[in-house]
mmCIF file of C-alpha atoms and ligand atoms in Angstrom:
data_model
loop_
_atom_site.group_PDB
_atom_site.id
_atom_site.type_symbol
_atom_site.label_atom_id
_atom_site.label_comp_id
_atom_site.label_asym_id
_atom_site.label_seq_id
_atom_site.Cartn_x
_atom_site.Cartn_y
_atom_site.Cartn_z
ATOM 1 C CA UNK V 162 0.000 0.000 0.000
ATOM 2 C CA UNK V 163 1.271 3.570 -0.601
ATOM 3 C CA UNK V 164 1.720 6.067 2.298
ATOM 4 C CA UNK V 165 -1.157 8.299 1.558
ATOM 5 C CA UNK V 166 -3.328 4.608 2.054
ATOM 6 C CA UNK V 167 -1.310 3.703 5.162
ATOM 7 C CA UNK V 168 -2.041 7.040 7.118
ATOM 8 C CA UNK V 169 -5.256 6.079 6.869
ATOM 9 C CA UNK V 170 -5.374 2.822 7.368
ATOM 10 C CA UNK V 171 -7.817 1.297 9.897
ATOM 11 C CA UNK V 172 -6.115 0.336 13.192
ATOM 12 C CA UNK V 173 -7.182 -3.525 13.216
ATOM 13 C CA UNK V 174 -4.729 -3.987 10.120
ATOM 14 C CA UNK V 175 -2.236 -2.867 12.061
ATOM 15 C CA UNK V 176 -2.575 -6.410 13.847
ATOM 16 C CA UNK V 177 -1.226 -8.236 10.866
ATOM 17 C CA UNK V 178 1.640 -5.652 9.998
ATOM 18 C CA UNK V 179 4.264 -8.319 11.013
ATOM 19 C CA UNK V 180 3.685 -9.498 7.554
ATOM 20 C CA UNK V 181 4.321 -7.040 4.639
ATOM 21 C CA UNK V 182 1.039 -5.334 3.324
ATOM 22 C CA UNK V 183 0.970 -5.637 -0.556
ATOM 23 C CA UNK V 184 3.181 -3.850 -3.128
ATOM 24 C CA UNK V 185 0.525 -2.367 -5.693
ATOM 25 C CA UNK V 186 1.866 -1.832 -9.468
ATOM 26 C CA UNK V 187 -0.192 0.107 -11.863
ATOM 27 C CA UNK V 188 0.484 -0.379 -15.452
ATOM 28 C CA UNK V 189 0.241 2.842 -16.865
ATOM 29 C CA UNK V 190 0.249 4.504 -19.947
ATOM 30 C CA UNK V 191 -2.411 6.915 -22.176
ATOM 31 C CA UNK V 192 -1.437 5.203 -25.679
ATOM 32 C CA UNK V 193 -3.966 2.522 -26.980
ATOM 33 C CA UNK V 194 -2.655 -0.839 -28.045
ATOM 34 C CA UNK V 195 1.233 -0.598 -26.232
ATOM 35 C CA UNK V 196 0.868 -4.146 -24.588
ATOM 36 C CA UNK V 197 -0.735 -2.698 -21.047
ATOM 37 C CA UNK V 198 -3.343 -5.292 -20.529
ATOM 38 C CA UNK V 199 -0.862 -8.150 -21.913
ATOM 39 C CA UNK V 200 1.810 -6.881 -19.472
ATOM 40 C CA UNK V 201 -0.917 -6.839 -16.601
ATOM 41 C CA UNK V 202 -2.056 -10.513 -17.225
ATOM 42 C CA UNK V 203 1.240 -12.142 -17.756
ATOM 43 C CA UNK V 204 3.245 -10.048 -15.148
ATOM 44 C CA UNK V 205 0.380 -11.187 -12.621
ATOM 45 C CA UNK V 206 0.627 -14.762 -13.301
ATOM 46 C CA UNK V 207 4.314 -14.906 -13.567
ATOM 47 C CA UNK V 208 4.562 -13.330 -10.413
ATOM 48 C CA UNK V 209 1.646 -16.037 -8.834
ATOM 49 C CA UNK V 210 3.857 -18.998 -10.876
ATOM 50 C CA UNK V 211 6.761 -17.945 -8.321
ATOM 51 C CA UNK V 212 4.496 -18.212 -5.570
ATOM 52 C CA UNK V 213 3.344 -14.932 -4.618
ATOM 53 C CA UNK V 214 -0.769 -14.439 -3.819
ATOM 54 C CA UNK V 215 -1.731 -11.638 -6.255
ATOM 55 C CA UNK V 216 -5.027 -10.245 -6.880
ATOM 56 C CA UNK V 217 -4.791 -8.613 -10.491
ATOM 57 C CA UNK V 218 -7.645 -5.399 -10.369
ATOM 58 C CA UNK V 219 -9.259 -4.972 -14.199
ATOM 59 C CA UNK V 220 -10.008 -1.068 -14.089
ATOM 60 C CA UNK V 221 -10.690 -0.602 -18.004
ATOM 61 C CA UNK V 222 -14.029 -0.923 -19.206
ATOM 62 C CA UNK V 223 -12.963 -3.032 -22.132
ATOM 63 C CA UNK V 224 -12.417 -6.011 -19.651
ATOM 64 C CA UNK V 225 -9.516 -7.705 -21.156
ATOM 65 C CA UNK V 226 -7.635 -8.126 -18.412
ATOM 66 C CA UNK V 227 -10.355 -10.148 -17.361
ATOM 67 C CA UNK V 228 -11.436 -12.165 -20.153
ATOM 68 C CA UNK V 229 -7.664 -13.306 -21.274
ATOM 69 C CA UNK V 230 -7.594 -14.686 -17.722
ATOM 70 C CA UNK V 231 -10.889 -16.389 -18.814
ATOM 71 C CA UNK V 232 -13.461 -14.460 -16.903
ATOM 72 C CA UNK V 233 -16.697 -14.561 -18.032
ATOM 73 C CA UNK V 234 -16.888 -10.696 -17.514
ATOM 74 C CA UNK V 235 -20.449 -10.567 -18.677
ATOM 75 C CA UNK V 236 -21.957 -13.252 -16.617
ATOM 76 C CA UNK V 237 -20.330 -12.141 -13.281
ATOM 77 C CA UNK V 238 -21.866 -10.929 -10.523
ATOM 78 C CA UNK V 239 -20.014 -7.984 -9.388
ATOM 79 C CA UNK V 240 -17.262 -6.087 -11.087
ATOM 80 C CA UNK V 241 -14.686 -3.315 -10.308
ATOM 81 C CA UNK V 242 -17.523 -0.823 -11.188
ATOM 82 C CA UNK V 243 -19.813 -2.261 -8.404
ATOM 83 C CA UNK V 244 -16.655 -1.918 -5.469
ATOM 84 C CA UNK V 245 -15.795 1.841 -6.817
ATOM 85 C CA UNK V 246 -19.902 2.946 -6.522
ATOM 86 C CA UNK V 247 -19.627 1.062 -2.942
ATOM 87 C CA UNK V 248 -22.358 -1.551 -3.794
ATOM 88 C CA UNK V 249 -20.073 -4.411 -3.044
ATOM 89 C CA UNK V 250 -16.220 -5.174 -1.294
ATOM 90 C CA UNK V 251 -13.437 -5.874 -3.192
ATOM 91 C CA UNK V 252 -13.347 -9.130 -1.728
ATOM 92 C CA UNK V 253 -16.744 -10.249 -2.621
ATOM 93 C CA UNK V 254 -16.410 -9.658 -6.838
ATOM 94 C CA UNK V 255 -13.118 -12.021 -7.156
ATOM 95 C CA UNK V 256 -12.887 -14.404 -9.377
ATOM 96 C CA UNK V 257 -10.509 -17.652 -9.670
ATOM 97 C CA UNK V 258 -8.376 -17.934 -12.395
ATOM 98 C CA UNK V 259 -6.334 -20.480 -14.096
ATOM 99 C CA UNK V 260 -3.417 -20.109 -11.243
ATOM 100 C CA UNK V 261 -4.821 -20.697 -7.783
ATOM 101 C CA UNK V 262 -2.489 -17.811 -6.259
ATOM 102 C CA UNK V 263 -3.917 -15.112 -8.689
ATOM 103 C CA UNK V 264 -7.643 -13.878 -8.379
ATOM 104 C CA UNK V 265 -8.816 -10.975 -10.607
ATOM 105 C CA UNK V 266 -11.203 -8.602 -9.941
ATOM 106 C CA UNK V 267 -13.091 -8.162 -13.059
ATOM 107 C CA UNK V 268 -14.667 -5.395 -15.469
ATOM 108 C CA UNK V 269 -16.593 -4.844 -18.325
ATOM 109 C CA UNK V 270 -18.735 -2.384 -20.145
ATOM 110 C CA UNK V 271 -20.240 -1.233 -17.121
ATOM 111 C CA UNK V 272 -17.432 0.610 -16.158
ATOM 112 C CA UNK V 273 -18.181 3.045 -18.584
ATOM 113 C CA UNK V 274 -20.325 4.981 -16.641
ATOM 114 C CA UNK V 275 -17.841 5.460 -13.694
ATOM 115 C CA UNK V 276 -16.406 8.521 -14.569
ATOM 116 C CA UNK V 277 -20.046 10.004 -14.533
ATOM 117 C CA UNK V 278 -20.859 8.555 -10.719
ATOM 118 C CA UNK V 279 -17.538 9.503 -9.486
ATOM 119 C CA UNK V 280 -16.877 12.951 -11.338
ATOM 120 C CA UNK V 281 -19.012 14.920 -8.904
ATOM 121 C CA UNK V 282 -17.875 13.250 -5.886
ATOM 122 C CA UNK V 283 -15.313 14.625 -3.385
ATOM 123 C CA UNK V 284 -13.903 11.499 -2.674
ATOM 124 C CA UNK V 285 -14.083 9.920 -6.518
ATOM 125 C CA UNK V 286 -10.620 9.861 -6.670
ATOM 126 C CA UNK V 287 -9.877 7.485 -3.706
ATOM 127 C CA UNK V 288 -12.504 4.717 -4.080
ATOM 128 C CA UNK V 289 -10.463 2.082 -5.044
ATOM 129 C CA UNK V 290 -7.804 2.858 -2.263
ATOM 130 C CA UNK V 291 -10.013 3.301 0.350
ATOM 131 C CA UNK V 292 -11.561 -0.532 -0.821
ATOM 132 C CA UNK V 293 -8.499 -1.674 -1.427
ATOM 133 C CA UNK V 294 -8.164 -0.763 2.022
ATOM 134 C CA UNK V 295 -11.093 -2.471 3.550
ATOM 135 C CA UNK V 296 -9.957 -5.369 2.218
ATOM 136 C CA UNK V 297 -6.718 -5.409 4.180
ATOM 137 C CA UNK V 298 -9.348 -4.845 7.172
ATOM 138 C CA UNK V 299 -12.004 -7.145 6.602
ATOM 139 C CA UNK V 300 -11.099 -10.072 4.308
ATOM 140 C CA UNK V 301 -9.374 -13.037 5.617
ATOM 141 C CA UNK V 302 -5.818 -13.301 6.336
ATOM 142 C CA UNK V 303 -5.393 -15.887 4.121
ATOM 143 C CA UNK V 304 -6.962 -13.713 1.155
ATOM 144 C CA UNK V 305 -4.116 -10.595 1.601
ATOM 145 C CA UNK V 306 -1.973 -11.026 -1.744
ATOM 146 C CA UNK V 307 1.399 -10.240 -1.362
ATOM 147 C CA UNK V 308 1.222 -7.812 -5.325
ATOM 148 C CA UNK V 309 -1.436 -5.962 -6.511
ATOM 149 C CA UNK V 310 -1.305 -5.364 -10.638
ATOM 150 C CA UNK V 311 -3.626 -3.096 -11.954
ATOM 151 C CA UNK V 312 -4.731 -2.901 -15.358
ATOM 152 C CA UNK V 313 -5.228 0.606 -16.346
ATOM 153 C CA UNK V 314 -7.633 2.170 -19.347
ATOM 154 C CA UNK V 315 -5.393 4.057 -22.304
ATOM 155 C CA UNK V 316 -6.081 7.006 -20.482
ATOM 156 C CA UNK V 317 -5.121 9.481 -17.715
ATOM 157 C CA UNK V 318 -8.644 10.193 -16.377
ATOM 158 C CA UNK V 319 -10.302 8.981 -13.185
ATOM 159 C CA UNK V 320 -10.177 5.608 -12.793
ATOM 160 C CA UNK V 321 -6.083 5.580 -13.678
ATOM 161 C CA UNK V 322 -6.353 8.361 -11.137
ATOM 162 C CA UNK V 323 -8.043 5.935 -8.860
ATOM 163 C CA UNK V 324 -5.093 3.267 -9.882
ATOM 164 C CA UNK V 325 -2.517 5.889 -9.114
ATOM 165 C CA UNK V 326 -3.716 6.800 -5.546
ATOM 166 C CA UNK V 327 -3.652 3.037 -4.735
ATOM 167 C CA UNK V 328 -0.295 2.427 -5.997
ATOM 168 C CA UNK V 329 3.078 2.351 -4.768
ATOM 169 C CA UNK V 330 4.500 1.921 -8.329
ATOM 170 C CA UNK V 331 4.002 2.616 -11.830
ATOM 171 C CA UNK V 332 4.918 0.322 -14.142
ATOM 172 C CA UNK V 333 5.159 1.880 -17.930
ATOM 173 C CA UNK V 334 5.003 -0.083 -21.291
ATOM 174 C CA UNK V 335 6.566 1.373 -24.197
ATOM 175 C CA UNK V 336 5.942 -0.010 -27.878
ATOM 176 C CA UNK V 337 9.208 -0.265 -29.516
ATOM 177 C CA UNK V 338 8.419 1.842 -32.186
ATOM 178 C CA UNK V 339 9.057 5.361 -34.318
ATOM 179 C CA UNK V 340 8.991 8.392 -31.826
ATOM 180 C CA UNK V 341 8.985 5.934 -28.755
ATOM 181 C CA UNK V 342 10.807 8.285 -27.274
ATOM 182 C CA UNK V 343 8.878 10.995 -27.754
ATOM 183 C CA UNK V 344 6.131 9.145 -26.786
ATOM 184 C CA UNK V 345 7.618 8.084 -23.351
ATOM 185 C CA UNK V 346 8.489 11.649 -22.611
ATOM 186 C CA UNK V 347 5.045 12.878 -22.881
ATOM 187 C CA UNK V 348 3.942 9.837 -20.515
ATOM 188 C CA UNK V 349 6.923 10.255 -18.311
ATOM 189 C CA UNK V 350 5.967 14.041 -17.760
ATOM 190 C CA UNK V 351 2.143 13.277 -16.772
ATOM 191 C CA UNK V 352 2.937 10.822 -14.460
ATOM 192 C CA UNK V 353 5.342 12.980 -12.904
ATOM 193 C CA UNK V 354 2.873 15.752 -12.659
ATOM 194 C CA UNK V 355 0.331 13.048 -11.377
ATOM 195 C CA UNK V 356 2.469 12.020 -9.122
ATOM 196 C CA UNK V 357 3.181 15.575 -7.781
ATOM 197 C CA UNK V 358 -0.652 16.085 -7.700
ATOM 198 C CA UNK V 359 -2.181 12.615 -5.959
ATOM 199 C CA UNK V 360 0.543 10.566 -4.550
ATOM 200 C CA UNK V 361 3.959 12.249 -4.227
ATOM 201 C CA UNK V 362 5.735 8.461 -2.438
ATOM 202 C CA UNK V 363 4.525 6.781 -5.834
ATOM 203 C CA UNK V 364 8.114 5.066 -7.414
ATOM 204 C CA UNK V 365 8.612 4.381 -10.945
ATOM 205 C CA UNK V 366 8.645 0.335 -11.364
ATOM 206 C CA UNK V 367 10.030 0.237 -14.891
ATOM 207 C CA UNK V 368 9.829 0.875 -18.096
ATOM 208 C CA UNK V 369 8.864 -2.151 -20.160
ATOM 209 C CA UNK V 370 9.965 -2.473 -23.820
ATOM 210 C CA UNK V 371 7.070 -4.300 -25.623
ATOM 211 C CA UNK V 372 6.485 -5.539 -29.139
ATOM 212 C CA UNK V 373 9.901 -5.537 -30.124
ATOM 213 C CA UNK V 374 11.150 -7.093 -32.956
ATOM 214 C CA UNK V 375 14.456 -9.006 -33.145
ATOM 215 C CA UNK V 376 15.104 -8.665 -37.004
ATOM 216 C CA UNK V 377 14.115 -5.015 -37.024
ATOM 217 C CA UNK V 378 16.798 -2.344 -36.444
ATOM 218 C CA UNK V 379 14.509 0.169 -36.065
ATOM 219 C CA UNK V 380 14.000 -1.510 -32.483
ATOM 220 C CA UNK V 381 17.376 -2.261 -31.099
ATOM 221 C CA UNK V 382 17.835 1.887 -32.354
ATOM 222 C CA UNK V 383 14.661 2.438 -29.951
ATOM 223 C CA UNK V 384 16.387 0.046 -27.248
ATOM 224 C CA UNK V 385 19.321 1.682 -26.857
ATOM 225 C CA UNK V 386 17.970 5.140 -27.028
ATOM 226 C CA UNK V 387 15.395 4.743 -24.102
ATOM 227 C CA UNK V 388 18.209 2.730 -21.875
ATOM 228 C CA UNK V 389 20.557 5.837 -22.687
ATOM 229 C CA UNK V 390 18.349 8.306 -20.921
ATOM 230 C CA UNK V 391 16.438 6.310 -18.894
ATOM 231 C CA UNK V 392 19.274 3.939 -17.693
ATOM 232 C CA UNK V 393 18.456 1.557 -14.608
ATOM 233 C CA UNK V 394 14.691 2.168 -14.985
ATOM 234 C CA UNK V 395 14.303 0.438 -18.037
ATOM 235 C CA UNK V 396 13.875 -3.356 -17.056
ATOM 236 C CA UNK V 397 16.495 -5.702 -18.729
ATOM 237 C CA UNK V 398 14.095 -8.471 -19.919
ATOM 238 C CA UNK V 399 12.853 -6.563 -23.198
ATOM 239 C CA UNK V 400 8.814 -7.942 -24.574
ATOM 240 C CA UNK V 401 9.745 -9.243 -28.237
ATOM 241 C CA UNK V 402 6.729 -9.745 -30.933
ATOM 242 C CA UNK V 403 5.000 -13.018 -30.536
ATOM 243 C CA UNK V 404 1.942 -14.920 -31.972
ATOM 244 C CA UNK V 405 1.596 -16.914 -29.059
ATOM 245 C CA UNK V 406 1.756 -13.713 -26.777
ATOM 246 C CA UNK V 407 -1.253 -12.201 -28.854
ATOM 247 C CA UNK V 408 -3.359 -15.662 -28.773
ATOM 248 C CA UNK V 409 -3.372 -16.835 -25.446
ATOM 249 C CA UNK V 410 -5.955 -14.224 -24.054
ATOM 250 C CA UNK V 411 -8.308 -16.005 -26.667
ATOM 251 C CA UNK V 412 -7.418 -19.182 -24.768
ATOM 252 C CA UNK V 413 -8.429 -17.345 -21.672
ATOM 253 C CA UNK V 414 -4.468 -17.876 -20.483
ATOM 254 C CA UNK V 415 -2.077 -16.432 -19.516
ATOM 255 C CA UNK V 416 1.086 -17.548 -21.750
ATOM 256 C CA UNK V 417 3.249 -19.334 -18.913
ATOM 257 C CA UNK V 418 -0.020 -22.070 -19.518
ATOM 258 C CA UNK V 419 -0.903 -21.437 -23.170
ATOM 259 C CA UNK V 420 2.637 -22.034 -23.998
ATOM 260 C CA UNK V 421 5.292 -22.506 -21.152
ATOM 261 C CA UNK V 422 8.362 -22.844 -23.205
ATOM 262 C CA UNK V 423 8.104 -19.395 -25.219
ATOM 263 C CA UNK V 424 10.343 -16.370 -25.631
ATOM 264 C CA UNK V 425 7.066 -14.741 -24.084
ATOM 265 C CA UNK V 426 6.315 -16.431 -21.414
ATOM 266 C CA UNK V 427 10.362 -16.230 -20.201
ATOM 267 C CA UNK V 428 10.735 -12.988 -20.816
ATOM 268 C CA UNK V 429 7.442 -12.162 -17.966
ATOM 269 C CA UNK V 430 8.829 -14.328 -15.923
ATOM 270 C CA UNK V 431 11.972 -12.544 -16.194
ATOM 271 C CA UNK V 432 10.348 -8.891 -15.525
ATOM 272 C CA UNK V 433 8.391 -10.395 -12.880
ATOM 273 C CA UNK V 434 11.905 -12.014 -11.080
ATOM 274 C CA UNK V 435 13.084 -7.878 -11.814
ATOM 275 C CA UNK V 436 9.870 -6.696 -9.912
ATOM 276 C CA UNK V 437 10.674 -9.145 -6.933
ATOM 277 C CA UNK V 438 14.455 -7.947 -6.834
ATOM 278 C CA UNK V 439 13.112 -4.605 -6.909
ATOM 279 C CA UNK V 440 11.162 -4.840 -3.563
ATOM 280 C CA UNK V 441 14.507 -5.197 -1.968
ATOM 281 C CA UNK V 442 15.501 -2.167 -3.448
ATOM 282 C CA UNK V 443 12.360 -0.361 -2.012
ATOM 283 C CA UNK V 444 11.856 2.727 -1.790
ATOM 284 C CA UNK V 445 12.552 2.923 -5.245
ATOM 285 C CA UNK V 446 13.342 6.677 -6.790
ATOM 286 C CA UNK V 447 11.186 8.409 -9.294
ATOM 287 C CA UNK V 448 13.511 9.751 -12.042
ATOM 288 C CA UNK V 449 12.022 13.191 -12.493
ATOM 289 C CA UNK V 450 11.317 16.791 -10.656
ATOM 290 C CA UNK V 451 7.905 18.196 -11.686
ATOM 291 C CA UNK V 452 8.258 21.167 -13.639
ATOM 292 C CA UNK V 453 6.838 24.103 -11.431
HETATM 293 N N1 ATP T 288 4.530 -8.893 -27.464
HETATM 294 C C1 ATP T 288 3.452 -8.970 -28.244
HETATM 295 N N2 ATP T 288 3.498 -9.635 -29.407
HETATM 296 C C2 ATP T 288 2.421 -9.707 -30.226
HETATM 297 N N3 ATP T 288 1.234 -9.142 -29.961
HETATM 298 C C3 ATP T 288 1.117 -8.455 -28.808
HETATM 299 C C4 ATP T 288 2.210 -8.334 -27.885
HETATM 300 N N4 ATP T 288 1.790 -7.585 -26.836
HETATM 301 C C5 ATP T 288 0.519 -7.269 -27.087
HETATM 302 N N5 ATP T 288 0.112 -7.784 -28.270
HETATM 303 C C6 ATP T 288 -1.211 -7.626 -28.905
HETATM 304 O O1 ATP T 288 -1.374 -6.244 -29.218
HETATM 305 C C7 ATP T 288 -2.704 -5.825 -28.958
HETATM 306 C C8 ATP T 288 -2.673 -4.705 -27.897
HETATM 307 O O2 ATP T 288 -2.123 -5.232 -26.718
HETATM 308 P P1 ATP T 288 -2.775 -4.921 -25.293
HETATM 309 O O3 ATP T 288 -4.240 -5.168 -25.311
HETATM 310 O O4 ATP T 288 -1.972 -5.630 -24.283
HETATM 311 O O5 ATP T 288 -2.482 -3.365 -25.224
HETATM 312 P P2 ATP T 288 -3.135 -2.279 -24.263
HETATM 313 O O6 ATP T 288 -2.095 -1.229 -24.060
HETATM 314 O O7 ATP T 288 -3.700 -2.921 -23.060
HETATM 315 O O8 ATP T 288 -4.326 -1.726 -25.156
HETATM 316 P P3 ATP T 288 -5.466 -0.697 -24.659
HETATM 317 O O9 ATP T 288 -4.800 0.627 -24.579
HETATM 318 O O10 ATP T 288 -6.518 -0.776 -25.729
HETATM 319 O O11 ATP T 288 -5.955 -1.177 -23.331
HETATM 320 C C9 ATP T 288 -3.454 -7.059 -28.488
HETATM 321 O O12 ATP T 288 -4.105 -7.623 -29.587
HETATM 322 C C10 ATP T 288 -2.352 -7.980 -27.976
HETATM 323 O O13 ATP T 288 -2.690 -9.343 -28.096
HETATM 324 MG MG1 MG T 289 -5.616 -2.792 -22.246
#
């Protein structure tokens, strides 16, 4: 949990704070289509395959995160939009997936309509923290996940404003493509003003290079150029293209199951051992000052 979340936290937590509350990564990032929800599935799984509990929140309407873990999203009973509007816990809408240490809590269309209940509301922009921290309160000992991913929508509006509050880290995909760069910059400087704005102890995760492609030098060019400025932050274990990566959501997988042996499935596995170091590292810096 971040520190904004922990000053408030309800004193009967405090009762289990011999054991470390859970490190909550949103995966961030305003472009459509740069491999957030495929980072969010496989980086949850990967990190439940090395046996950490991890509850993997779906807050984008589409509800991908949710189906390519093979959620019915449209036949469940509650969803994300239910816990934000306070109709039901956080606890109550998770659903089993195909890894028994990884539950999601799913979305779907409904979500749409969130921004519009929680616009006008003073507290709109904490919902999911403050039921993120009820369920540190309320649900079982045996439920508390050790990560928290969170799948956020390609934008930087309220609900990845709700993501951000609850985090402690961002974690940033970035399409190896033309004007990466560019693009990462314009990311880099929201989130930092973000930060500044709704949760100042937020850390910067990584950077994840997604959808590269081995034979192309266009993306070892892109590679080396984000690494130059952005250095340690940039996570070693780089996301190369992959048919198998794109099919397994249609399998309702993630790909360590769909197909265990891939370049995709290692290389999550490999961010997700990075992630793990990183918690040692904690608290981990944020690379930029605000501009004022
Ligand atoms: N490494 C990869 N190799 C091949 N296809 C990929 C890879 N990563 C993602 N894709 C595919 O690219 C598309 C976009 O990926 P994804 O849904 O993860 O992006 P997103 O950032 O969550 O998109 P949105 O902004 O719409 O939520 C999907 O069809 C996905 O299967
Ligand atoms: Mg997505």
């Amino acid at each position: 949990m971040n520190e904004l979340a922990a000053q408030s936290e309800p004193v009967q937590t405090q009762q289990t704070s011999e054991k470390p509350v859970a490190r909550v990564i949103s995966i961030v990032n305003q472009k459509g289509g740069v491999g957030k929800t495929t980072s969010a599935i496989n980086l949850a799984a990967s990190l439940a395959h090395l046996g950490k509990k991890v509850i993997l929140i779906d807050v984008d309407s589409q509800g991908n995160a949710s189906s390519g873990l093979g959620v019915a999203k449209n036949e469940v009973e509650g969803t994300v939009f239910d816990v934000l509007v306070d109709r039901a816990p956080l606890a109550e809408i998770l659903q089993p997936t195909p890894l028994e240490t990884l539950k999601v809590a799913p979305a779907n269309s409904d979500l749409l309509s969130a921004e519009l209940h929680l616009g006008g509301q003073e507290d709109g922009k904490k919902r999911l923290s403050q039921a993120v921290i009820d369920f540190f309160a309320h649900a079982p000992h045996e439920l508390h996940p050790e990560f928290i991913v969170i799948d956020c929508p390609p934008s930087l509006a309220l609900l990845t404003i709700n993501a951000i509050l609850t985090s402690d880290s961002l974690l940033i995909p970035v399409q190896c493509e033309y004007y990466a760069l560019e693009g990462l910059t314009d990311i880099m400087s929201s989130a930092t003003l973000l930060r500044q704005s709704f949760n100042p102890s937020l850390s910067l995760e990584g950077i994840l290079l997604t959808m590269a492609d081995r034979r192309l030098n266009l993306s070892h060019q892109v590679e080396t150029e984000i690494r130059q400025v952005y250095a340690d932050f940039v996570f070693q274990n780089v996301i190369y293209r992959s048919v198998r990566l794109s099919e397994a959501p249609s399998h309702g997988l993630p790909i360590l199951q769909y197909d265990p042996e891939s370049s995709g499935a290692k290389a999550y596995l490999g961010v997700a051992e990075e992630i793990i170091q990183n918690e040692a590292k904690s608290p981990r810096p944020w690379p930029f000052r605000a501009a004022v």
